[in-house]
mmCIF file of N, CA and C in Angstrom:
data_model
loop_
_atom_site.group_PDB
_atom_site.id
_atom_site.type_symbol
_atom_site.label_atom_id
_atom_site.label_comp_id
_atom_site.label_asym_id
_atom_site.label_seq_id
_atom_site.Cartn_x
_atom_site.Cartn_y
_atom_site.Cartn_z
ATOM 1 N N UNK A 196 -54.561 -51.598 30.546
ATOM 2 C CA UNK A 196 -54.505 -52.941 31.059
ATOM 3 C C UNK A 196 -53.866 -52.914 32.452
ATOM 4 N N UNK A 197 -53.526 -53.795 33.023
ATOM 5 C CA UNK A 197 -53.096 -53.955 34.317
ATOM 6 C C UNK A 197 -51.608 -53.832 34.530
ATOM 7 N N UNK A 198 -50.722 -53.438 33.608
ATOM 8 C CA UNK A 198 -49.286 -53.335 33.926
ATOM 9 C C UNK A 198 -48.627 -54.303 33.741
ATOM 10 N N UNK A 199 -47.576 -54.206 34.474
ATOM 11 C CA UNK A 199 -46.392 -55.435 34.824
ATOM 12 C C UNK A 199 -46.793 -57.261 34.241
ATOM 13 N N UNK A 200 -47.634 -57.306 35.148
ATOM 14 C CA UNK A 200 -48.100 -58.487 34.909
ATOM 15 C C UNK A 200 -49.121 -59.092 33.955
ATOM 16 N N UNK A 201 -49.540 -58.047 33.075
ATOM 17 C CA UNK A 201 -50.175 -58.079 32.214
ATOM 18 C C UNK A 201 -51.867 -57.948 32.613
ATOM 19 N N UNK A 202 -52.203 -58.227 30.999
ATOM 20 C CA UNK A 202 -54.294 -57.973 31.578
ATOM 21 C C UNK A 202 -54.751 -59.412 32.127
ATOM 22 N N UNK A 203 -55.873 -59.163 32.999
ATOM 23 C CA UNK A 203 -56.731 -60.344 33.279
ATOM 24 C C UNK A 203 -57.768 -60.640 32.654
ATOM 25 N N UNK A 204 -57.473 -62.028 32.728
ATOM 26 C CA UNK A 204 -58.034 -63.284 32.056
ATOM 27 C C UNK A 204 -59.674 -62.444 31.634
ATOM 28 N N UNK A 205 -60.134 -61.638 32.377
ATOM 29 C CA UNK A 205 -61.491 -61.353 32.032
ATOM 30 C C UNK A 205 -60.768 -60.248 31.177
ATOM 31 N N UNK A 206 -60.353 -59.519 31.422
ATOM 32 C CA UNK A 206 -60.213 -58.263 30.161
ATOM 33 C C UNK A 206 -59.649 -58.864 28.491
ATOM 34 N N UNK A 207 -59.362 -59.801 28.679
ATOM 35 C CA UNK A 207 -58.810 -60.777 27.247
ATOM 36 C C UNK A 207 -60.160 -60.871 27.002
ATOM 37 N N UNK A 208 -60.840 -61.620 27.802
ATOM 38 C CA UNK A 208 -61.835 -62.556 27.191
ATOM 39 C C UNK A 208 -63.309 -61.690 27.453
ATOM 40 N N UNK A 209 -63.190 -60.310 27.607
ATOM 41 C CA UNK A 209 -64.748 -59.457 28.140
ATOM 42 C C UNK A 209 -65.834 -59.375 26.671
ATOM 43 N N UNK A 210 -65.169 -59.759 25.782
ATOM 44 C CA UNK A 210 -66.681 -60.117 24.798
ATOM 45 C C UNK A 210 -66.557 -61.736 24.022
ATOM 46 N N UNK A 211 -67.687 -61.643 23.448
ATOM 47 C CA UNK A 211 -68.006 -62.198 22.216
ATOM 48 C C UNK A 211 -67.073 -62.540 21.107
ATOM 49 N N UNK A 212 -66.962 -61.295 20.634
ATOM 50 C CA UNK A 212 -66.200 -60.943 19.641
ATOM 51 C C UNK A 212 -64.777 -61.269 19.835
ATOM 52 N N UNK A 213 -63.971 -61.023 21.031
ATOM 53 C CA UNK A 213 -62.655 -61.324 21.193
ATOM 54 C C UNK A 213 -62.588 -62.671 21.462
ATOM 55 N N UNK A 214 -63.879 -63.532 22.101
ATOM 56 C CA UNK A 214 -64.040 -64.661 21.847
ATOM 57 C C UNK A 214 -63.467 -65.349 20.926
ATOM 58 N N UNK A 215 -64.174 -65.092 20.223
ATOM 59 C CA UNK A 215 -64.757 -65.560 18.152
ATOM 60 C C UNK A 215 -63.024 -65.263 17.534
ATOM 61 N N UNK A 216 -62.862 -64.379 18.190
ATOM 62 C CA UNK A 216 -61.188 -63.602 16.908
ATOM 63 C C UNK A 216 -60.285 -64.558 17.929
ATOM 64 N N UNK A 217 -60.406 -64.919 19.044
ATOM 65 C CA UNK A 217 -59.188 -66.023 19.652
ATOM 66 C C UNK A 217 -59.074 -67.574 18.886
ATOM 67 N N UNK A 218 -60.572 -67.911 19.012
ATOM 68 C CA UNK A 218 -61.118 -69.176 18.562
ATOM 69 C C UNK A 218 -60.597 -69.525 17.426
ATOM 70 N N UNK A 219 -60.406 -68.184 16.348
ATOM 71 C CA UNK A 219 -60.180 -68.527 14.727
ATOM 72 C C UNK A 219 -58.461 -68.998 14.937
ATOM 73 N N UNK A 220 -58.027 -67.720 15.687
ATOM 74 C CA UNK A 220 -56.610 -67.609 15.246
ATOM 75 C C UNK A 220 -55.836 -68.511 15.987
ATOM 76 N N UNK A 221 -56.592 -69.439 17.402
ATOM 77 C CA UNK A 221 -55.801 -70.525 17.665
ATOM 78 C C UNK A 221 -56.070 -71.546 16.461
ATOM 79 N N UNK A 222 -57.061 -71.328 15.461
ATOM 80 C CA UNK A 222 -56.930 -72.961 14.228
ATOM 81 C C UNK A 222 -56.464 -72.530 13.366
ATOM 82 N N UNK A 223 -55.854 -71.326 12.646
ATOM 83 C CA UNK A 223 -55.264 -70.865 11.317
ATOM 84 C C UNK A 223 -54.157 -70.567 12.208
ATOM 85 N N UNK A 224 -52.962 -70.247 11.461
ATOM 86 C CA UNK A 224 -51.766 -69.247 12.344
ATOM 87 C C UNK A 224 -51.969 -68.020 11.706
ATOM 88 N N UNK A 225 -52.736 -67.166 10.518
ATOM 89 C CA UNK A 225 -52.440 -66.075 10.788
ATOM 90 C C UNK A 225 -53.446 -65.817 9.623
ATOM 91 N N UNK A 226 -54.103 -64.488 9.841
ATOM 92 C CA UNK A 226 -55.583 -63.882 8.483
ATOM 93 C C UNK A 226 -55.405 -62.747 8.587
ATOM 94 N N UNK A 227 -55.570 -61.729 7.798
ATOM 95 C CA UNK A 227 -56.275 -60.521 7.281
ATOM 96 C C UNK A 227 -56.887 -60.047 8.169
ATOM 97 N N UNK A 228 -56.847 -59.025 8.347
ATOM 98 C CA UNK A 228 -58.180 -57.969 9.128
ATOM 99 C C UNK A 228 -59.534 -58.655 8.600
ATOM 100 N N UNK A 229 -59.796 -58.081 7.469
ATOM 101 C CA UNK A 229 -61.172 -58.554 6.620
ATOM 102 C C UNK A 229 -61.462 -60.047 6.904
ATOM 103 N N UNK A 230 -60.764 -61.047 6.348
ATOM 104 C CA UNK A 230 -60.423 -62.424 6.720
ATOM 105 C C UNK A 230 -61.612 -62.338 8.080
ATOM 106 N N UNK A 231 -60.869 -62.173 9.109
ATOM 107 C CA UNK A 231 -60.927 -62.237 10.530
ATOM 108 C C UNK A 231 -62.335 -61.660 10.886
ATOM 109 N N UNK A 232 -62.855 -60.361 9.991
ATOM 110 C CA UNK A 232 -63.759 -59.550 10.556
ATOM 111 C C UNK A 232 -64.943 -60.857 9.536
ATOM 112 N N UNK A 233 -64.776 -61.439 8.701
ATOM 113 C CA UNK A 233 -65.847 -61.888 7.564
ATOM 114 C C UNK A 233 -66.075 -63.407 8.279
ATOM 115 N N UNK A 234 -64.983 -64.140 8.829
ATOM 116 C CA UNK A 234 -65.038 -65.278 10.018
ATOM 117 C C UNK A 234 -65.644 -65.579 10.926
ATOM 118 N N UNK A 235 -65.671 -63.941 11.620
ATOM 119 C CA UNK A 235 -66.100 -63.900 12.654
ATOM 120 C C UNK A 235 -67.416 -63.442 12.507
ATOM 121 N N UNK A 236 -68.106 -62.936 11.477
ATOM 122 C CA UNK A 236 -69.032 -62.354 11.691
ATOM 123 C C UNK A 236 -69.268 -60.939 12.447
ATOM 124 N N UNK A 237 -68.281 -60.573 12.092
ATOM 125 C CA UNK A 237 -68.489 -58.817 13.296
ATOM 126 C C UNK A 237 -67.985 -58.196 11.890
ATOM 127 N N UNK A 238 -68.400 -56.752 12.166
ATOM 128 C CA UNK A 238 -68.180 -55.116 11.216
ATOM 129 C C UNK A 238 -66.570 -55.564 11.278
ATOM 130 N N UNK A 239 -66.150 -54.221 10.320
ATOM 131 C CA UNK A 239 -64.384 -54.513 10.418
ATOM 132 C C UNK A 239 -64.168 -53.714 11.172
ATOM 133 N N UNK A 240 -64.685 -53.149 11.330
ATOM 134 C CA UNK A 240 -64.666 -51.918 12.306
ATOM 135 C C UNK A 240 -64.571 -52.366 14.026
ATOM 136 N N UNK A 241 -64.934 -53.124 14.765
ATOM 137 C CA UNK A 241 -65.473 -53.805 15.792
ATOM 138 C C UNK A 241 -64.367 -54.585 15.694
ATOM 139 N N UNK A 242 -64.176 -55.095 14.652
ATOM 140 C CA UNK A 242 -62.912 -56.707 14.584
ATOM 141 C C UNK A 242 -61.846 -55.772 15.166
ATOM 142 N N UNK A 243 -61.762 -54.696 13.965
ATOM 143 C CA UNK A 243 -60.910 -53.873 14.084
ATOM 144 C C UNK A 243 -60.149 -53.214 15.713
ATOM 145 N N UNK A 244 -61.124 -52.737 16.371
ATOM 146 C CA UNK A 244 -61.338 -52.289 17.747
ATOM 147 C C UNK A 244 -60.713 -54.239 18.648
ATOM 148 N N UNK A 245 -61.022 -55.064 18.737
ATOM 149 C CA UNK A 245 -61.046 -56.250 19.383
ATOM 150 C C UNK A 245 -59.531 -56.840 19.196
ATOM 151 N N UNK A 246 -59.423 -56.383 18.022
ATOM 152 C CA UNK A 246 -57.789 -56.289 17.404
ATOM 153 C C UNK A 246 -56.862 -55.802 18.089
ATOM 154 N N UNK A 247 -57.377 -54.276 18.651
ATOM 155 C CA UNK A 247 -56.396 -53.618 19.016
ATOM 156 C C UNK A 247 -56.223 -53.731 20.414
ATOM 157 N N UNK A 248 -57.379 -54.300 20.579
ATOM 158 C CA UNK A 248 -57.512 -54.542 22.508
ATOM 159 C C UNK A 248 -56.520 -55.564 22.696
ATOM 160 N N UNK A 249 -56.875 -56.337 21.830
ATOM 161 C CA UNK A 249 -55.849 -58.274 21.943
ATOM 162 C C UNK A 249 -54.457 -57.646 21.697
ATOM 163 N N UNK A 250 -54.152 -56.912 21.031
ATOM 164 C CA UNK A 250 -52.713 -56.401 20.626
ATOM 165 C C UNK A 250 -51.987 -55.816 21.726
ATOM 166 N N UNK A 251 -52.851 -54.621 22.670
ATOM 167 C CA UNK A 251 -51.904 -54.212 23.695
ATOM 168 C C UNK A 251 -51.862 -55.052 24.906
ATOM 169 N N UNK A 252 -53.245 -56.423 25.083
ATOM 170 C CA UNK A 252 -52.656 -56.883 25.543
ATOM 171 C C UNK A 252 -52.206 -57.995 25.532
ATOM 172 N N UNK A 253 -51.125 -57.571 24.248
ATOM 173 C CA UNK A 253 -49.750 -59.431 23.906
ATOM 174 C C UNK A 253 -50.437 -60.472 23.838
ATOM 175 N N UNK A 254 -51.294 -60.639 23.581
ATOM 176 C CA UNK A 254 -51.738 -61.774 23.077
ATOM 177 C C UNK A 254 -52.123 -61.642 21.390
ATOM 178 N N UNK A 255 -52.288 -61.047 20.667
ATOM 179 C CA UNK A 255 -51.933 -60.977 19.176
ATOM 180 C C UNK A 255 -50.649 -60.171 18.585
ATOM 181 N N UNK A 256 -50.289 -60.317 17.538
ATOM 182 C CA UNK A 256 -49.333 -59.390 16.808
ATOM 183 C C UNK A 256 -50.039 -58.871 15.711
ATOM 184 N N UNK A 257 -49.546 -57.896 14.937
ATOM 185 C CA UNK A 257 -49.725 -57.330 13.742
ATOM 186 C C UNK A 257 -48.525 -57.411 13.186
ATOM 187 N N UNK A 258 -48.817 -58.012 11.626
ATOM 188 C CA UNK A 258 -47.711 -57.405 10.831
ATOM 189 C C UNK A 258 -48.175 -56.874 9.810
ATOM 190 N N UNK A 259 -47.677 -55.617 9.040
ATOM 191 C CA UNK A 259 -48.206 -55.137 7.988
ATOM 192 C C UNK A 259 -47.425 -55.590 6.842
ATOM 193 N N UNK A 260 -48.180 -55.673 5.862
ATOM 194 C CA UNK A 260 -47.598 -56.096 4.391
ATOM 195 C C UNK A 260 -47.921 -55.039 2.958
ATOM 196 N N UNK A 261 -47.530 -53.863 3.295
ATOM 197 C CA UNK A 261 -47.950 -53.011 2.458
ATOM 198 C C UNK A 261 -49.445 -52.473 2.861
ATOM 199 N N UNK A 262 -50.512 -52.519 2.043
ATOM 200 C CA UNK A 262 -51.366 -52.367 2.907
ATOM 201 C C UNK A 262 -52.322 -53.416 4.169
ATOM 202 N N UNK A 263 -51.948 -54.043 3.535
ATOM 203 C CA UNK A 263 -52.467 -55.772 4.089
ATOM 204 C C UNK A 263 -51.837 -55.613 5.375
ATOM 205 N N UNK A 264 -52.884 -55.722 6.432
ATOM 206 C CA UNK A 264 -52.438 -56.190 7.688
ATOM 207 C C UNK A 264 -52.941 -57.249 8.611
ATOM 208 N N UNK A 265 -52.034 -58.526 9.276
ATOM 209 C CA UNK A 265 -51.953 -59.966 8.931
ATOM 210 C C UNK A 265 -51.859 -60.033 11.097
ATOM 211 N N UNK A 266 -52.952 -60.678 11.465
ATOM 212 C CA UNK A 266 -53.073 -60.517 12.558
ATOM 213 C C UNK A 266 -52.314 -62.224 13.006
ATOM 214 N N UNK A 267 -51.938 -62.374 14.169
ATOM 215 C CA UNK A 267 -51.760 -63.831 14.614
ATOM 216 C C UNK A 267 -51.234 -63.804 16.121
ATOM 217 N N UNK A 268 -51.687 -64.985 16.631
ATOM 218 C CA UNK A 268 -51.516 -65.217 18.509
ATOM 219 C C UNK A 268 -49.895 -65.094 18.326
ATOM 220 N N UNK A 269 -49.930 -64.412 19.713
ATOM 221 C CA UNK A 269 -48.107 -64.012 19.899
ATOM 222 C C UNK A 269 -48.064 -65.392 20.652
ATOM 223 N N UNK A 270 -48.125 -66.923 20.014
ATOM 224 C CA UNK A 270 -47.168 -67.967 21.438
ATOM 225 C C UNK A 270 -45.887 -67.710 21.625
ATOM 226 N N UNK A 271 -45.238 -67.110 21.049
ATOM 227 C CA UNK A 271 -44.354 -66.576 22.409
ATOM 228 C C UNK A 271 -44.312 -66.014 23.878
ATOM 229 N N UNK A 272 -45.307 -66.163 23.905
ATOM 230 C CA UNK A 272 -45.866 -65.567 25.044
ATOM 231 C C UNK A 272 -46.631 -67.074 25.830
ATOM 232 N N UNK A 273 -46.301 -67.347 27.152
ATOM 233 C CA UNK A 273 -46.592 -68.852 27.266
ATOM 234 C C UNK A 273 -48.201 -68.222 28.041
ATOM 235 N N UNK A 274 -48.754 -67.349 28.262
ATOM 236 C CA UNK A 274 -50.001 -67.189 28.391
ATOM 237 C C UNK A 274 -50.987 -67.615 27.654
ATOM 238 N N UNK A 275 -50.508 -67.146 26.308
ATOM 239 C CA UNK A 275 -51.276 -66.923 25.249
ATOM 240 C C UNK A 275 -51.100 -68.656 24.519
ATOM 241 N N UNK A 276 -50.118 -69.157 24.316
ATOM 242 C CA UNK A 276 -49.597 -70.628 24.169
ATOM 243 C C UNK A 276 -51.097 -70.990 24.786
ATOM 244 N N UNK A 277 -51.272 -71.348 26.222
ATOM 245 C CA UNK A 277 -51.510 -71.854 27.008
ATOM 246 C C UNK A 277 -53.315 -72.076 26.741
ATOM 247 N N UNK A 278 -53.629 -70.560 26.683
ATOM 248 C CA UNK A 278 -54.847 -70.117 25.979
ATOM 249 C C UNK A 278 -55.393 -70.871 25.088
ATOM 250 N N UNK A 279 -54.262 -70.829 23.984
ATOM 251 C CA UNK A 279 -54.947 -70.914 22.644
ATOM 252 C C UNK A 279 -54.888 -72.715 22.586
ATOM 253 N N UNK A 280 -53.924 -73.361 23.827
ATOM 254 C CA UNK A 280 -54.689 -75.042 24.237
ATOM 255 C C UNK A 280 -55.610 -75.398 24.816
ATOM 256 N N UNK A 281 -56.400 -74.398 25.526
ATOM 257 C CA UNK A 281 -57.521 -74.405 26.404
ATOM 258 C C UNK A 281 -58.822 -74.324 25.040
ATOM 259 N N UNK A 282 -58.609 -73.065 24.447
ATOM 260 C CA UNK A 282 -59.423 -73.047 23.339
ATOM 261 C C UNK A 282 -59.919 -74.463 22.213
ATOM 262 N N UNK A 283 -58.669 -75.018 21.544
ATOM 263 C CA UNK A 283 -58.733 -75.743 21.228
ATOM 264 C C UNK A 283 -59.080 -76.905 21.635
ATOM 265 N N UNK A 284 -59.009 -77.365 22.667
ATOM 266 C CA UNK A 284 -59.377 -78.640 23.688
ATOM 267 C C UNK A 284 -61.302 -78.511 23.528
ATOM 268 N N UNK A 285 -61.260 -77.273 24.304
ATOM 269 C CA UNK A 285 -63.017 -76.959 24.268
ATOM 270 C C UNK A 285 -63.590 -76.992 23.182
ATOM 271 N N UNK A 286 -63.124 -76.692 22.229
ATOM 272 C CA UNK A 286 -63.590 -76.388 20.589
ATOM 273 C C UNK A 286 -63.656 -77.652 20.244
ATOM 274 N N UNK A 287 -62.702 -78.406 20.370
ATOM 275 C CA UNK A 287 -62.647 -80.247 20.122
ATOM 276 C C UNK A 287 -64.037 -80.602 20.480
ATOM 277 N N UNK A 288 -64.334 -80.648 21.591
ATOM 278 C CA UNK A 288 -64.823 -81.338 22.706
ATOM 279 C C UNK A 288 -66.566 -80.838 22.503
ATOM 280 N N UNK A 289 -66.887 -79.664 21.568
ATOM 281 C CA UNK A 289 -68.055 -79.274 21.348
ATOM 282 C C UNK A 289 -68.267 -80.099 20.490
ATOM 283 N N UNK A 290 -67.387 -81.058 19.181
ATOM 284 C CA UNK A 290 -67.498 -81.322 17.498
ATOM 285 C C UNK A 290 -67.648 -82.679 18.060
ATOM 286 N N UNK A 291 -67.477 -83.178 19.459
ATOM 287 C CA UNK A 291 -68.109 -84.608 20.045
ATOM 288 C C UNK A 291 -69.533 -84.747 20.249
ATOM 289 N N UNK A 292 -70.034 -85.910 19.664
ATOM 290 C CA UNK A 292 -71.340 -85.641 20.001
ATOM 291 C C UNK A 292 -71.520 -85.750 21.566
ATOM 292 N N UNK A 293 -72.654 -85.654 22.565
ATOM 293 C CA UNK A 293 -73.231 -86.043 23.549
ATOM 294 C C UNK A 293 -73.745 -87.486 24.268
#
């Protein structure tokens, strides 16, 4: 990622898929790998990979629970806060009709 200042806005957002896994986890606070990969419609494998991209860069956490591991947006982070109001606003704003 880009260091210091963290990744850009395009490297967060360079697919689909990391799309789809932002979208969920700004409306739940927190799912399953599987959860997340069966939501989204992607392999777990792929979720899996999109997971780990969002993770190094701070915008998700992992916590493990034995084997269970429980993904969710780090808002502690006022980037990611910020994000996941942009998301939601747009997501609103599609469920309006025309």
């Amino acid at each position: 990622m880009t260091g210091d200042k963290g990744p850009s806005l395009e490297e967060v957002l360079s697919s689909s898929g990391r799309t789809r896994i932002l979208s969920l986890l700004s409306r739940v606070e927190e799912l399953h790998l599987t959860e997340i990969a069966k939501r989204t419609e992607q392999s777990y494998s792929a979720t899996e990979r999109h997971l780990r991209a969002l993770e190094e860069a701070e915008v998700v956490e992992e916590r493990d629970y034995g084997r269970v591991r429980i993904f969710r947006l780090r808002l502690d982070n006022p980037r990611v806060r910020t994000l996941k109001d942009l998301i939601l606003q747009w997501d609103h704003g599609l469920d309006q009709p025309a």
